[in-house]
Amino acid sequence: MLKVDNNYVRLGQVSVWLGAPTLSNRRSGEPFVGLLREAQSALKSGEWVTVDMAISDFAACSGTPDLTQVQALRLRAYDNGTDPLTVRFGGFTLVDPPQRQTAAWSS
């Protein structure tokens, strides 16, 4: 969960890193890739927002990370260069995407 105290329009980028304690072996992803400008109009300053990310969203890799051994998390938020930004972090849960079901049809 994230909350921006100022104004979401000031939010330039958010990234999440997962990995070893020093994050030298890590995977990273961006929850708002391609959607940040669109999302900004719906997000309200001072309100918590749930951010959904699947394991497959952590495509960028540094070193040899093992997502079964995650021991550290880093949230990085950048302003867009206009004014300072205050971002609050309220928690993170990483889950597997739902399994695809195959429907059986009979006539």
Coordinates of C-alpha atoms in Angstrom, one line a residue:
M1 CA 0.0 0.0 0.0
L2 CA 1.1 3.5 -0.8
K3 CA 0.0 7.0 0.2
V4 CA 1.2 10.2 -1.3
D5 CA 0.7 13.1 1.2
N6 CA 1.2 15.9 -1.3
N7 CA -0.2 15.3 -4.8
Y8 CA 0.0 12.2 -7.0
V9 CA 0.7 14.5 -10.0
R10 CA 4.2 15.0 -8.5
L11 CA 4.9 11.3 -8.6
G12 CA 7.4 10.5 -11.4
Q13 CA 8.2 6.9 -10.8
V14 CA 7.8 4.1 -8.3
S15 CA 10.0 0.9 -8.2
V16 CA 10.1 -2.0 -5.9
W17 CA 13.2 -4.1 -5.3
L18 CA 13.1 -7.6 -3.8
G19 CA 16.1 -9.9 -2.9
A20 CA 19.0 -10.7 -0.6
P21 CA 19.6 -8.6 2.5
T22 CA 22.0 -6.2 0.7
L23 CA 19.9 -6.2 -2.5
S24 CA 23.0 -7.0 -4.5
N25 CA 21.0 -10.0 -5.8
R26 CA 17.6 -8.6 -6.6
R27 CA 14.7 -8.4 -8.9
S28 CA 12.8 -5.2 -9.5
G29 CA 9.6 -4.0 -11.0
E30 CA 7.5 -0.9 -11.4
P31 CA 3.8 -1.1 -10.4
F32 CA 2.6 1.8 -12.6
V33 CA 4.5 1.1 -15.8
G34 CA 2.6 2.8 -18.6
L35 CA -0.3 3.7 -16.3
L36 CA 1.1 6.4 -14.0
R37 CA -0.3 9.3 -15.9
E38 CA -3.7 7.6 -16.2
A39 CA -3.7 6.5 -12.6
Q40 CA -2.8 10.0 -11.3
S41 CA -6.2 11.4 -12.3
A42 CA -8.0 8.7 -10.1
L43 CA -5.6 8.8 -7.1
K44 CA -6.4 11.2 -4.3
S45 CA -3.7 12.8 -2.1
G46 CA -3.6 11.5 1.4
E47 CA -5.5 8.3 0.6
W48 CA -4.0 4.8 0.8
V49 CA -3.8 2.9 -2.5
T50 CA -3.4 -0.8 -2.9
V51 CA -0.8 -1.7 -5.5
D52 CA -1.1 -5.2 -7.1
M53 CA 2.1 -6.8 -8.5
A54 CA 2.6 -10.3 -9.7
I55 CA 5.9 -12.1 -9.5
S56 CA 6.1 -11.8 -13.3
D57 CA 6.1 -8.0 -12.8
F58 CA 9.6 -8.2 -11.3
A59 CA 11.3 -8.7 -14.7
A60 CA 14.5 -6.6 -14.1
C61 CA 17.3 -8.6 -12.6
S62 CA 20.6 -7.8 -10.9
G63 CA 23.0 -10.6 -9.8
T64 CA 21.4 -14.0 -9.2
P65 CA 18.2 -13.4 -7.1
D66 CA 16.1 -16.1 -5.8
L67 CA 12.5 -15.0 -5.2
T68 CA 11.9 -18.0 -2.8
Q69 CA 14.5 -16.4 -0.5
V70 CA 13.4 -12.7 -0.4
Q71 CA 14.8 -11.1 2.8
A72 CA 14.8 -7.4 1.8
L73 CA 12.5 -5.0 0.1
R74 CA 13.2 -1.4 -1.1
L75 CA 10.5 1.0 -2.3
R76 CA 11.9 3.8 -4.4
A77 CA 9.7 6.8 -5.3
Y78 CA 10.9 9.7 -7.4
D79 CA 9.2 13.1 -7.8
N80 CA 8.8 14.5 -11.3
G81 CA 11.2 17.4 -10.6
T82 CA 8.5 20.0 -9.8
D83 CA 8.1 19.8 -6.0
P84 CA 9.1 17.6 -3.1
L85 CA 7.1 14.4 -2.6
T86 CA 6.2 12.5 0.6
V87 CA 5.4 8.8 0.0
R88 CA 4.3 6.5 2.8
F89 CA 4.6 2.7 2.7
G90 CA 1.9 0.6 4.4
G91 CA 2.9 -2.9 3.6
F92 CA 3.6 -5.4 0.8
T93 CA 2.4 -8.9 -0.1
L94 CA 3.8 -10.9 -3.0
V95 CA 1.5 -13.6 -4.2
D96 CA 1.5 -16.1 -7.1
P97 CA -0.9 -15.2 -9.9
P98 CA -4.1 -17.4 -9.9
Q99 CA -3.8 -20.7 -11.7
R100 CA -5.5 -20.8 -15.1
Q101 CA -8.5 -23.1 -15.1
T102 CA -9.4 -25.3 -18.1
A103 CA -13.1 -25.6 -18.7
A104 CA -14.4 -29.1 -19.7
W105 CA -17.4 -29.0 -22.0
S106 CA -19.6 -31.9 -22.7
S107 CA -22.6 -32.1 -25.0

